XYZ file of C-alpha atoms in Angstrom:
780
model
C 0.021 -0.033 -0.019
C 2.950 2.614 0.898
C 4.811 2.162 -2.203
C 1.691 2.629 -4.342
C 0.631 5.582 -2.385
C 4.368 7.186 -2.844
C 4.575 6.515 -6.372
C 1.127 7.853 -7.246
C 1.800 10.976 -5.250
C 5.130 11.500 -7.256
C 3.069 11.010 -10.380
C 0.459 13.514 -9.245
C 3.357 16.211 -8.132
C 4.944 15.863 -11.542
C 1.808 16.151 -13.723
C 0.758 19.374 -11.432
C 4.068 20.949 -11.953
C 4.092 20.412 -15.734
C 0.420 22.041 -15.728
C 1.718 24.859 -13.508
C 4.712 25.665 -15.748
C 3.678 24.864 -18.976
C -0.161 24.819 -19.394
C -2.151 26.918 -16.940
C -1.514 30.431 -18.502
C -2.523 29.026 -21.977
C -5.800 29.631 -23.716
C -6.102 25.916 -24.604
C -8.700 25.346 -22.014
C -10.364 22.461 -23.139
C -7.135 20.479 -23.661
C -6.165 21.596 -20.278
C -9.325 20.139 -18.697
C -8.924 16.664 -20.120
C -5.159 16.903 -18.975
C -6.010 17.663 -15.683
C -8.600 14.686 -15.300
C -6.369 12.435 -17.364
C -3.533 13.133 -14.824
C -5.657 12.096 -12.144
C -6.361 8.862 -13.528
C -3.171 7.829 -14.908
C -1.499 8.932 -11.736
C -3.344 5.892 -10.167
C -2.820 3.743 -13.156
C 0.961 3.894 -13.649
C 1.993 2.618 -10.267
C -0.181 -0.643 -11.113
C 1.217 -1.306 -14.506
C 3.242 -4.256 -14.543
C 5.823 -4.748 -17.505
C 7.059 -8.248 -17.942
C 10.415 -8.942 -19.284
C 10.843 -12.539 -20.475
C 14.204 -14.097 -20.385
C 14.894 -17.296 -22.144
C 17.658 -19.256 -20.228
C 18.806 -22.831 -20.019
C 16.754 -24.749 -17.735
C 19.201 -27.173 -15.748
C 17.858 -30.750 -15.043
C 19.389 -31.115 -11.633
C 18.056 -32.414 -8.333
C 17.174 -30.412 -5.099
C 19.480 -28.622 -2.804
C 20.312 -28.465 0.751
C 20.952 -25.222 2.650
C 25.006 -24.974 2.797
C 25.721 -21.642 4.356
C 28.588 -19.947 2.420
C 31.568 -18.946 4.512
C 30.646 -15.591 5.011
C 27.035 -16.383 6.140
C 26.249 -16.991 9.856
C 24.329 -20.315 10.168
C 21.147 -19.538 12.029
C 20.673 -22.673 14.290
C 17.621 -21.274 16.257
C 15.378 -18.320 14.931
C 15.049 -15.644 17.635
C 11.539 -14.932 19.138
C 10.234 -11.766 17.276
C 9.862 -8.865 19.896
C 6.193 -7.833 19.508
C 5.417 -4.047 20.345
C 2.788 -3.485 23.029
C 1.280 -0.727 20.982
C 0.106 -1.098 17.415
C 0.888 1.736 15.579
C -0.304 0.523 12.352
C -3.750 0.302 13.998
C -3.764 3.406 15.085
C -2.915 4.845 11.357
C -5.745 2.732 10.234
C -8.238 4.247 12.616
C -7.119 7.705 11.903
C -7.692 7.045 8.024
C -11.076 5.582 8.707
C -11.956 8.411 10.791
C -10.985 10.871 7.851
C -13.125 8.949 5.217
C -16.084 8.950 7.593
C -15.619 12.851 7.943
C -14.889 13.654 4.305
C -17.671 11.086 3.404
C -20.360 12.968 5.649
C -19.161 16.295 4.277
C -19.744 15.330 0.930
C -23.169 13.678 1.420
C -24.216 16.765 3.367
C -23.557 18.893 0.454
C -25.417 16.822 -1.841
C -28.410 16.945 0.444
C -28.157 20.588 0.965
C -28.321 21.040 -2.982
C -31.247 18.668 -3.033
C -33.140 20.623 -0.398
C -32.649 23.933 -2.180
C -33.845 22.620 -5.235
C -36.977 21.107 -3.675
C -37.891 24.072 -1.310
C -37.223 27.038 -3.680
C -39.183 28.241 -6.880
C -37.746 27.041 -10.203
C -38.300 27.035 -13.934
C -37.001 25.423 -16.899
C -35.295 27.764 -19.239
C -34.020 25.952 -22.435
C -31.818 23.120 -21.291
C -31.000 24.554 -17.583
C -33.397 24.823 -14.617
C -33.001 28.019 -12.720
C -33.685 27.710 -8.909
C -34.497 31.312 -7.175
C -33.284 31.373 -3.785
C -34.064 33.606 -0.946
C -30.458 33.472 0.444
C -27.925 36.096 -0.694
C -25.714 33.817 -2.464
C -23.477 34.388 -5.740
C -24.605 32.343 -8.872
C -23.757 28.920 -9.053
C -24.172 25.821 -10.801
C -24.329 22.057 -10.030
C -25.328 19.762 -13.201
C -28.198 21.507 -15.177
C -29.284 23.582 -12.148
C -28.379 27.269 -11.680
C -28.840 28.838 -8.608
C -29.773 32.624 -8.336
C -30.816 35.318 -5.818
C -34.665 35.610 -6.333
C -34.481 39.267 -5.465
C -31.645 40.119 -7.929
C -33.158 37.872 -10.603
C -36.294 39.487 -10.778
C -35.009 43.137 -10.469
C -32.822 42.125 -13.401
C -29.661 42.914 -11.448
C -27.953 39.926 -12.804
C -26.068 40.921 -15.791
C -26.611 38.589 -19.020
C -22.926 37.820 -19.329
C -22.935 36.360 -15.725
C -26.130 34.218 -16.707
C -24.295 33.115 -19.812
C -21.167 32.386 -17.808
C -23.135 29.976 -15.663
C -24.987 28.385 -18.411
C -21.690 27.285 -19.939
C -20.904 25.651 -16.774
C -24.097 23.708 -17.215
C -23.922 23.029 -20.864
C -20.253 21.756 -20.385
C -20.897 19.744 -17.685
C -18.329 20.987 -15.457
C -20.037 19.634 -12.206
C -18.904 16.029 -13.437
C -15.612 16.867 -12.968
C -15.910 18.495 -9.719
C -17.847 15.108 -8.484
C -14.902 12.842 -9.512
C -12.242 15.117 -7.457
C -14.548 15.215 -4.439
C -14.845 11.713 -4.556
C -11.204 11.290 -4.638
C -11.016 13.709 -2.029
C -12.992 11.554 0.194
C -10.527 8.562 -0.035
C -7.363 10.396 -0.109
C -8.226 13.316 2.287
C -4.629 13.155 3.665
C -2.927 13.922 0.349
C -2.536 17.801 -0.099
C -2.084 17.250 -4.047
C -5.869 16.428 -4.303
C -6.741 19.933 -2.939
C -4.195 21.659 -5.425
C -5.739 19.645 -8.466
C -9.206 20.694 -7.076
C -8.330 24.263 -7.178
C -6.575 23.961 -10.651
C -9.659 22.001 -11.932
C -12.118 24.597 -10.598
C -10.153 27.429 -12.069
C -10.038 25.845 -15.575
C -13.930 25.931 -15.364
C -13.835 29.342 -14.932
C -11.488 29.784 -17.889
C -13.826 27.772 -20.037
C -16.941 29.808 -19.148
C -15.032 32.989 -19.653
C -13.983 32.087 -23.138
C -17.484 31.084 -24.207
C -18.813 34.611 -23.003
C -15.997 36.308 -24.544
C -16.766 34.233 -27.993
C -20.317 35.148 -28.092
C -19.805 38.894 -27.165
C -16.276 39.437 -28.694
C -15.415 42.127 -26.230
C -13.319 40.967 -23.030
C -12.979 44.335 -21.849
C -16.556 44.887 -21.504
C -17.063 41.638 -19.721
C -14.298 42.288 -17.327
C -15.955 45.612 -16.349
C -19.120 43.797 -15.869
C -17.636 41.112 -13.576
C -15.795 43.824 -11.681
C -18.797 46.037 -11.282
C -21.132 42.767 -10.154
C -18.646 41.390 -7.806
C -17.777 44.427 -6.140
C -21.443 44.840 -4.731
C -20.098 42.526 -2.092
C -21.501 39.382 -3.540
C -18.437 37.653 -2.990
C -18.548 37.712 0.560
C -21.378 35.037 0.613
C -20.239 31.146 -0.225
C -22.246 28.666 -2.251
C -21.830 24.957 -1.626
C -18.340 23.450 -2.107
C -19.354 21.129 -4.918
C -20.919 23.432 -7.284
C -19.143 25.941 -9.896
C -19.651 29.452 -8.329
C -18.447 32.717 -9.617
C -15.942 34.089 -7.309
C -13.729 37.212 -7.020
C -10.560 35.455 -5.436
C -9.083 34.556 -8.946
C -10.235 37.349 -10.978
C -6.838 38.907 -11.521
C -5.592 35.355 -12.828
C -8.595 35.251 -15.355
C -8.398 38.528 -16.749
C -4.736 37.509 -17.565
C -5.813 34.508 -19.262
C -8.486 36.210 -21.305
C -6.016 38.206 -23.031
C -3.906 35.189 -23.866
C -3.954 33.405 -27.217
C -1.866 30.383 -27.814
C -0.567 29.621 -31.307
C -1.207 26.226 -33.041
C 2.638 25.691 -32.979
C 3.079 26.325 -29.415
C 0.096 24.078 -28.957
C 1.644 21.221 -30.543
C 5.143 21.754 -28.874
C 3.429 21.866 -25.425
C 1.503 18.704 -26.326
C 4.397 16.883 -27.635
C 6.227 17.585 -24.250
C 3.720 15.305 -22.714
C 5.034 11.965 -24.469
C 8.779 12.343 -22.845
C 6.971 12.965 -19.501
C 4.873 10.117 -19.691
C 7.424 7.718 -20.812
C 9.645 8.992 -17.780
C 6.628 8.394 -15.320
C 6.078 4.805 -16.859
C 9.824 4.101 -16.671
C 10.218 5.296 -12.854
C 7.072 4.201 -11.270
C 5.763 1.338 -12.960
C 6.465 -2.245 -11.857
C 8.650 -4.559 -13.740
C 8.890 -8.295 -13.450
C 11.296 -10.721 -14.858
C 9.958 -13.927 -15.871
C 12.378 -16.692 -16.988
C 11.350 -19.146 -19.752
C 13.318 -22.204 -19.453
C 14.437 -25.082 -21.779
C 15.401 -27.945 -20.770
C 19.368 -28.688 -21.070
C 20.791 -31.740 -18.865
C 23.442 -30.652 -16.392
C 26.203 -33.203 -15.636
C 25.238 -34.072 -12.091
C 27.484 -36.185 -9.553
C 27.064 -36.764 -5.935
C 29.647 -36.034 -3.295
C 29.517 -39.637 -2.182
C 29.626 -43.147 -4.141
C 26.393 -44.499 -5.170
C 24.374 -46.243 -2.049
C 22.421 -49.259 -3.119
C 20.230 -48.360 -0.146
C 18.524 -45.563 -1.784
C 17.667 -47.758 -4.932
C 14.062 -47.763 -3.646
C 13.433 -44.229 -4.676
C 14.616 -44.489 -7.964
C 11.906 -44.199 -10.637
C 9.703 -42.085 -8.677
C 7.831 -39.396 -10.558
C 9.929 -36.638 -11.739
C 11.314 -33.956 -9.567
C 11.228 -30.190 -9.862
C 12.690 -27.001 -8.019
C 11.602 -23.787 -7.581
C 13.544 -20.885 -6.100
C 12.590 -17.757 -5.304
C 13.600 -14.607 -2.998
C 15.261 -11.191 -2.923
C 18.824 -9.954 -3.468
C 19.742 -7.128 -1.017
C 22.547 -4.890 -0.265
C 23.922 -6.420 3.013
C 24.509 -3.200 4.661
C 21.343 -1.120 4.001
C 19.092 -4.135 3.448
C 17.706 -2.328 0.366
C 16.611 -4.473 -2.846
C 19.139 -4.654 -5.788
C 17.886 -4.366 -9.459
C 19.342 -6.125 -12.240
C 21.207 -8.704 -10.031
C 22.039 -11.616 -12.251
C 21.888 -15.431 -11.210
C 23.818 -17.449 -13.181
C 24.699 -21.492 -13.166
C 28.430 -22.587 -13.016
C 28.934 -22.321 -16.705
C 27.803 -18.492 -16.580
C 24.395 -19.207 -18.222
C 21.901 -16.574 -16.766
C 19.148 -18.174 -14.986
C 17.400 -15.132 -13.782
C 17.807 -11.324 -13.287
C 16.036 -9.457 -10.407
C 13.415 -6.978 -10.772
C 13.274 -3.194 -9.352
C 12.103 -5.030 -6.068
C 15.257 -7.125 -6.028
C 12.955 -10.264 -6.650
C 13.927 -13.027 -8.862
C 12.126 -16.504 -9.611
C 13.662 -19.817 -11.052
C 12.261 -23.197 -11.958
C 13.822 -26.260 -13.155
C 13.163 -29.965 -13.627
C 15.270 -32.792 -12.087
C 15.760 -35.897 -13.924
C 18.277 -37.721 -12.224
C 17.600 -40.009 -9.133
C 19.540 -39.794 -5.947
C 20.851 -36.881 -3.978
C 20.992 -33.468 -5.406
C 24.072 -31.268 -6.100
C 24.389 -27.792 -7.771
C 25.744 -24.397 -7.464
C 24.832 -20.847 -8.432
C 26.277 -17.628 -8.559
C 24.844 -13.963 -7.594
C 26.449 -11.127 -9.499
C 26.017 -7.477 -9.208
C 28.108 -4.657 -10.267
C 29.780 -3.029 -7.632
C 29.390 -5.926 -5.301
C 31.586 -9.172 -4.513
C 29.917 -11.978 -6.142
C 28.486 -14.781 -4.028
C 28.542 -18.499 -4.764
C 26.144 -21.019 -3.097
C 26.966 -24.726 -3.560
C 23.703 -26.574 -2.532
C 23.842 -30.321 -1.662
C 20.136 -31.422 -0.884
C 19.160 -34.939 -0.033
C 17.425 -37.484 -2.043
C 13.865 -35.465 -1.992
C 11.071 -36.166 -4.383
C 8.158 -34.308 -6.065
C 8.218 -30.503 -6.344
C 10.541 -28.699 -4.237
C 10.070 -24.979 -3.242
C 12.480 -22.636 -1.035
C 12.942 -19.146 -0.815
C 16.452 -17.916 -0.561
C 17.151 -14.004 0.763
C 20.824 -13.201 0.021
C 22.817 -9.894 1.045
C 25.440 -8.994 -1.321
C 28.636 -7.330 0.163
C 29.582 -4.043 -1.544
C 33.161 -4.006 -2.620
C 34.599 -1.731 -0.161
C 32.145 -2.750 2.680
C 33.246 -4.470 5.835
C 29.787 -5.709 6.156
C 29.377 -9.659 5.574
C 27.411 -11.555 2.955
C 24.179 -12.543 4.441
C 21.632 -15.439 3.421
C 18.584 -17.243 5.033
C 16.555 -19.957 3.451
C 13.031 -20.357 4.326
C 11.964 -24.042 3.098
C 8.601 -24.815 1.878
C 7.133 -21.438 1.792
C 3.128 -21.297 0.798
C 3.856 -19.552 -2.367
C 6.656 -18.169 -4.255
C 5.077 -14.962 -5.544
C 6.702 -11.366 -4.657
C 3.758 -10.666 -2.116
C 4.426 -13.997 0.059
C 8.247 -13.584 -0.370
C 7.979 -9.765 0.701
C 5.949 -11.199 3.689
C 8.203 -13.736 4.821
C 11.216 -11.100 4.426
C 9.659 -9.267 7.614
C 11.168 -11.902 9.784
C 14.190 -12.691 7.703
C 15.134 -8.902 8.036
C 14.989 -9.392 11.741
C 17.224 -12.074 11.433
C 19.700 -10.144 9.257
C 19.590 -7.254 11.664
C 20.412 -9.616 14.291
C 23.145 -11.071 12.561
C 24.675 -7.750 11.913
C 24.371 -6.855 15.608
C 25.945 -10.091 16.626
C 28.819 -9.610 14.149
C 29.516 -5.994 15.692
C 29.257 -7.652 19.288
C 31.983 -10.181 18.327
C 34.574 -7.345 17.228
C 37.536 -7.480 19.489
C 36.853 -10.350 21.920
C 36.689 -13.946 22.220
C 33.418 -14.149 24.215
C 31.216 -17.382 23.840
C 28.214 -16.079 25.766
C 26.858 -12.797 25.108
C 23.716 -10.509 25.934
C 22.332 -8.487 22.852
C 19.470 -6.457 23.329
C 17.357 -8.217 25.445
C 18.331 -11.694 24.417
C 21.253 -14.338 25.594
C 23.206 -16.023 23.162
C 26.177 -18.378 22.646
C 28.167 -17.549 19.718
C 30.683 -19.381 17.588
C 30.575 -19.052 13.635
C 26.794 -19.548 14.197
C 24.849 -18.725 17.049
C 21.976 -20.037 19.431
C 19.698 -17.844 21.244
C 19.108 -18.926 24.784
C 15.788 -18.799 26.988
C 17.793 -17.457 29.937
C 21.458 -16.700 31.019
C 21.092 -19.611 33.371
C 20.571 -22.415 30.619
C 22.800 -25.373 31.231
C 25.317 -26.215 28.656
C 27.123 -29.422 28.305
C 31.044 -28.687 27.200
C 32.707 -31.688 25.568
C 30.483 -34.334 26.911
C 32.396 -33.837 30.384
C 31.170 -30.711 32.154
C 27.628 -29.002 32.622
C 27.794 -25.224 33.470
C 25.520 -22.501 33.249
C 25.561 -20.340 30.100
C 26.969 -17.073 31.633
C 29.833 -18.964 33.122
C 31.241 -20.111 29.518
C 33.503 -16.953 28.933
C 35.844 -17.932 31.808
C 36.189 -21.484 30.352
C 36.762 -21.621 26.568
C 37.238 -19.060 23.944
C 35.067 -18.711 20.753
C 38.039 -19.724 18.298
C 38.144 -22.932 20.355
C 34.642 -24.021 19.377
C 34.294 -26.654 16.512
C 30.478 -27.158 16.810
C 27.470 -26.531 19.261
C 23.760 -27.672 19.061
C 20.700 -27.664 20.951
C 19.767 -30.860 22.991
C 16.494 -32.621 23.080
C 14.209 -33.177 26.521
C 15.425 -35.875 28.640
C 19.183 -34.374 28.770
C 20.616 -32.774 31.878
C 21.806 -29.891 29.872
C 19.985 -27.560 27.307
C 22.710 -27.250 24.640
C 26.161 -28.822 23.942
C 29.578 -27.371 22.853
C 32.261 -29.043 21.452
C 35.754 -27.612 21.371
C 39.173 -28.209 19.501
C 40.418 -29.552 23.109
C 38.144 -32.325 23.097
C 39.007 -32.763 19.144
C 42.456 -33.625 20.434
C 41.464 -35.872 23.155
C 39.361 -37.597 20.808
C 41.577 -37.445 17.913
C 42.734 -41.216 17.889
C 39.132 -42.150 17.823
C 38.038 -40.185 14.973
C 39.267 -40.786 11.277
C 37.458 -38.889 8.529
C 37.646 -39.924 4.793
C 38.765 -37.161 2.517
C 35.935 -36.206 -0.174
C 36.415 -33.661 -2.725
C 34.058 -32.675 -5.810
C 35.482 -30.785 -8.646
C 33.028 -29.374 -11.297
C 33.877 -28.633 -14.727
C 34.745 -25.055 -13.937
C 37.597 -26.225 -11.484
C 35.738 -25.283 -8.366
C 36.495 -27.615 -5.259
C 34.430 -28.553 -2.364
C 36.290 -30.236 0.277
C 34.086 -31.886 2.848
C 31.080 -29.667 1.853
C 33.088 -26.626 1.883
C 34.176 -24.351 -1.026
C 38.008 -24.350 -0.995
C 40.305 -22.477 -3.503
C 42.793 -24.913 -5.048
C 45.711 -23.153 -3.855
C 44.344 -23.496 -0.231
C 43.836 -27.115 -0.558
C 47.122 -28.315 1.313
C 46.352 -25.957 4.107
C 42.763 -26.977 4.603
C 43.711 -30.844 4.188
C 46.088 -30.174 6.999
C 43.364 -29.662 9.350
C 41.556 -33.085 8.562
C 42.935 -36.212 10.591
C 45.797 -33.755 12.066
C 46.129 -36.353 14.881
C 47.682 -38.744 12.220
C 51.258 -38.935 11.037
C 52.121 -38.834 7.502
C 52.770 -42.490 7.523
C 49.466 -43.432 9.509
C 47.637 -41.407 6.702
C 49.212 -43.593 4.055
C 47.951 -46.687 5.432
C 44.316 -45.918 6.639
C 42.999 -42.886 4.761
C 40.623 -43.392 2.052
C 40.570 -40.022 -0.506
C 37.438 -39.860 -2.950
C 37.556 -37.377 -5.826
C 34.387 -36.862 -7.664
C 34.574 -35.107 -11.055
C 32.571 -33.874 -13.563
C 32.608 -34.532 -17.190
C 35.024 -32.224 -18.914
C 37.020 -31.422 -15.945
C 40.358 -30.159 -16.410
C 42.907 -33.054 -16.161
C 45.593 -30.573 -15.149
C 43.257 -29.837 -12.238
C 42.817 -33.509 -11.322
C 46.417 -34.178 -11.486
C 47.231 -31.110 -8.983
C 44.557 -32.395 -6.627
C 46.026 -35.909 -7.033
C 49.461 -34.527 -6.158
C 48.157 -32.726 -3.160
C 46.517 -35.805 -1.793
C 49.604 -37.789 -2.318
C 51.696 -35.520 -0.537
C 48.783 -35.345 2.359
C 49.045 -39.053 2.824
C 46.263 -41.638 1.421
C 46.278 -45.277 1.598
C 43.742 -45.099 -1.585
C 42.864 -42.071 -4.035
C 39.502 -43.164 -5.697
C 38.803 -40.480 -8.778
C 35.268 -41.025 -9.603
C 33.896 -39.965 -12.806
C 29.954 -39.284 -13.723
C 29.468 -42.732 -15.124
C 32.469 -44.503 -13.284
C 31.240 -44.916 -9.729
C 33.074 -48.168 -9.054
C 36.456 -47.380 -10.709
C 39.307 -47.676 -8.424
C 42.856 -46.423 -8.180
C 45.698 -48.204 -6.508
C 47.657 -46.556 -4.143
C 51.673 -46.022 -4.415
C 52.350 -48.804 -1.914
C 50.088 -51.376 -4.013
C 51.932 -49.846 -7.251
C 54.892 -50.705 -5.814
C 54.163 -54.029 -4.621
C 52.189 -54.831 -8.012
C 55.273 -53.955 -9.966
C 57.872 -55.853 -7.859
C 55.640 -59.157 -8.288
C 54.875 -58.626 -12.035
C 58.498 -58.081 -12.933
C 59.423 -61.455 -10.804
C 56.976 -63.111 -12.924
C 57.710 -61.692 -16.154
C 61.480 -62.445 -15.865
C 60.925 -66.102 -15.326
C 60.847 -68.777 -18.067
C 57.327 -69.222 -18.983
C 57.949 -73.122 -19.304
C 59.406 -73.381 -15.870
C 57.713 -70.869 -13.538
C 57.150 -71.551 -9.841
C 53.965 -69.762 -9.037
C 52.216 -69.058 -6.018
C 48.605 -68.775 -5.752
C 48.715 -66.190 -3.159
C 50.935 -63.895 -5.355
C 48.844 -64.349 -8.178
C 45.382 -63.411 -6.513
C 47.227 -60.334 -5.075
C 48.280 -59.299 -8.346
C 44.599 -59.556 -9.865
C 43.403 -57.794 -6.871
C 45.833 -54.836 -7.455
C 45.345 -54.898 -11.143
C 41.874 -54.451 -10.678
C 42.066 -51.359 -8.552
C 44.443 -49.816 -11.054
C 43.269 -46.905 -13.189
C 43.653 -46.919 -16.959
C 46.690 -44.964 -16.723
C 48.383 -46.749 -13.920
C 47.934 -49.781 -16.123
C 49.671 -48.032 -18.823
C 52.934 -47.180 -16.639
C 52.850 -50.264 -14.803
C 54.651 -53.676 -15.415
C 52.506 -55.681 -17.831
C 50.344 -58.195 -16.229
C 52.400 -61.676 -16.283
C 51.453 -64.197 -19.177
C 50.944 -67.245 -16.715
C 50.588 -70.625 -18.293
C 47.387 -72.240 -18.221
C 47.182 -74.213 -14.903
C 47.061 -78.277 -15.457
C 43.956 -79.905 -14.973
C 43.010 -80.913 -11.411
C 43.788 -84.421 -10.282
C 40.940 -86.782 -10.155
C 39.743 -87.469 -6.446
C 41.183 -90.782 -5.105
C 38.572 -93.264 -4.031
C 38.358 -95.151 -0.974
C 38.348 -98.925 -0.905
C 34.720 -98.994 0.098
C 34.034 -96.529 -2.704
C 35.666 -98.814 -5.019
C 33.554 -101.995 -4.073
C 30.649 -99.937 -4.395
C 31.560 -98.513 -7.820
C 31.539 -102.319 -8.855
C 27.941 -102.597 -7.859
C 26.795 -99.264 -8.915
C 27.981 -98.376 -12.688
C 27.568 -94.562 -12.214
C 27.562 -92.564 -9.071
C 29.748 -89.968 -7.576
C 30.816 -89.088 -3.912
C 27.945 -87.641 -1.804
C 28.044 -84.019 -1.557
C 29.259 -82.807 1.777
C 26.827 -80.821 3.812
C 27.162 -76.789 3.630
C 28.934 -75.180 6.348
C 26.800 -73.634 9.234
C 25.534 -70.076 8.627
C 27.620 -67.703 10.929
C 25.407 -65.994 13.404
C 24.670 -62.391 12.825
C 26.723 -59.883 14.630
C 23.962 -58.960 17.223
C 23.170 -62.326 18.029
C 26.765 -63.087 18.544
C 27.134 -60.117 20.914
C 24.043 -60.948 22.780
C 25.466 -64.370 23.089
C 28.651 -63.058 24.668
C 26.612 -60.746 26.887
C 25.065 -63.855 28.257
C 28.175 -65.615 28.854
C 29.535 -62.311 30.913
C 31.722 -61.060 28.366
C 33.638 -57.700 28.856
C 33.106 -55.194 26.126
C 35.592 -52.454 24.697
C 34.371 -49.743 22.339
C 37.458 -48.046 20.457
C 39.519 -48.902 23.520
C 36.988 -47.799 26.200
C 35.360 -50.467 28.303
C 31.571 -50.404 28.086
C 28.333 -52.312 29.286
C 26.747 -55.295 27.292
C 23.502 -53.032 27.088
C 25.665 -50.215 25.430
C 27.508 -52.865 23.094
C 24.278 -54.344 21.641
C 23.086 -50.605 20.957
C 26.442 -49.746 18.919
C 25.980 -52.851 16.808
C 22.294 -52.180 16.228
C 23.135 -48.692 15.114
C 26.378 -49.346 13.228
C 26.237 -52.134 10.503
C 29.878 -51.648 9.651
C 31.378 -52.084 13.041
C 34.582 -54.264 13.468
C 34.443 -57.066 15.999
C 37.286 -58.803 17.528
C 36.022 -61.880 19.585
C 39.118 -63.905 19.588
C 39.196 -64.164 23.157
C 35.808 -65.389 23.548
C 36.411 -68.713 24.353
C 38.604 -68.144 27.392
C 37.012 -68.170 30.926
C 36.713 -64.453 30.958
C 35.705 -63.775 27.199
C 36.638 -60.327 26.021
C 34.938 -58.540 22.792
C 36.329 -55.563 21.054
C 34.264 -53.399 19.110
C 35.981 -50.825 16.694
C 34.946 -48.057 14.088
C 38.645 -48.574 12.528
C 40.232 -51.349 10.921
C 41.386 -54.063 13.553
C 44.928 -55.120 12.900
C 45.652 -58.713 13.923
C 49.472 -59.595 14.262
C 50.850 -62.954 14.077
């Protein structure tokens, strides 16, 4: 509502200024009449006009996206409860507006009733097309519709000049009262807008110009008409007022009218002044109409890859009906939170997906053809601002997925951080709904800026901001009170307001709210605990490289030149030799990814230390690559057999199986650079199974027959059944080197189907069962 009022008021002001400066003193009164009426209407039409710009873009077939907060954005774990004002100012304004409409509406109705009463109670007679009403009151002549109201005494005494009567008849003939009714109705609705009163004054004055022109045209002597008006109005008749909605002759504007009577506008001047309206209207249309950008997309498949190898457990969702993603939101200035027009949203290849309108609004929709998890990224670009890249990784969602994303871009020279907020599954994605949701998002943005300002120059974890209490790291959580209990490193429970004396903000590696049933309300994990638990946690390295060479390390955007430093923070409790033995690295690449970048990543991973480096392409999920140690072992064995005489080879089955295993892991490039796989001779046929004497006797009686098939070995018990059985025997259980109860051991095995179990001491009088999330090394 407010933007509409501001835009319409601006249009009214510009149209009125043009009229006062260019048209008012000219003699083109009929043109001016329609200009003023048209300006009123157009001023309320232009703000409602919507110009739609269609952009044909590529429609990427991608899967849905999960909210990954970019590095410069605070991840909001818990939304703050908005503070509501006790006094509703908006309600007060609406009440004042409503009272104004009632007051001006009653005034308008009272004027109509007053005129109707005058017509009904006073003598009247029809004269040609008008009806003259004779009044006992001393009022100036005035006109409403086809009724001319005259003082009875002056009319019967013939003291009213013929020119004045002709003036009033012109008002009736040209239906000036209709113009007045229109402006009066607008005045009821927009009683608070002073420009409406100025338009009303200009319209009434122009009616006088029209009536004056008609009289002069008939009498052909404007000097006599001017003298007549002065003589008649000087009798004090102007001291009495008529009804506001009637056209009345008056003295206040007489000087202006006399000046205009003498003016004569040439045709050339009229044409030039009329043509000036074209750029004026174009300017108003450009400045105050609404512009919307609608993307028309055509489906083109993107190369989509997942950060993880294909998981067979998700195959049940494959084949479900097609999925689509619709994104909409606002692009804002992160410092002023004002909308940014013409900000461009592109995909990773630089193809334009959408462009924001003058409200900062954008809307994108595309289809998803692939199954499984969804991964894609997009960029937001605006001149004068730092571009923003959002890498999205959503789960294996189905159906139509709608999300609203609000983004605050950082100016090139600004210290304000980039902002973003995601509202999942909004009711609608039209501009009105996006703007409604932005009310709450803006509160989050404002709070985020306050939090960032409060973090400067200190490492405090607990802070009070406005009337709320918060615990802060890279993200933040709003507390219910400063006495809320916080569990630190799964060891110590303390009130939140004592955290600053225990830990620093840069030590926090994670924090989360805890559910009901816990002794504390929140949990904080620090790098100190990370060091204590380092020997228990081994993280595989997962890297995604798109075709433009962008790297995603452990779901975090990392420049190639910073990859080595970022890797050093992962598994930093392990030595290089330890990482070479147990760390598995997965590199997921898209089609057409630069080989140079892949080789650089492979080199960095090798220097970091990895037991295996698996480079996975878009269609080669099962492709493997052998480690350096395995390649060394393979080349030694292969060279050994390649140097043997093929006719006198001593072959060990264990070594042959090992050669086949490593060769199966090798990439195409590794096979080309490695020793050729040995050309082993065809093994001799297996000797016939010797028969026992009893079997030989039976073969004499039975012509055909084979030895009986031995029974199948018993099915090994399931891990959970084995653990329960050992619990019944009173076994002692260890989990990652720490003793646990039998109940806890059963729970661990239930929740982790990849747990390693060592039960070699299960047959001893005091059985011991060891559980581990890491490989168990059995030494001979």
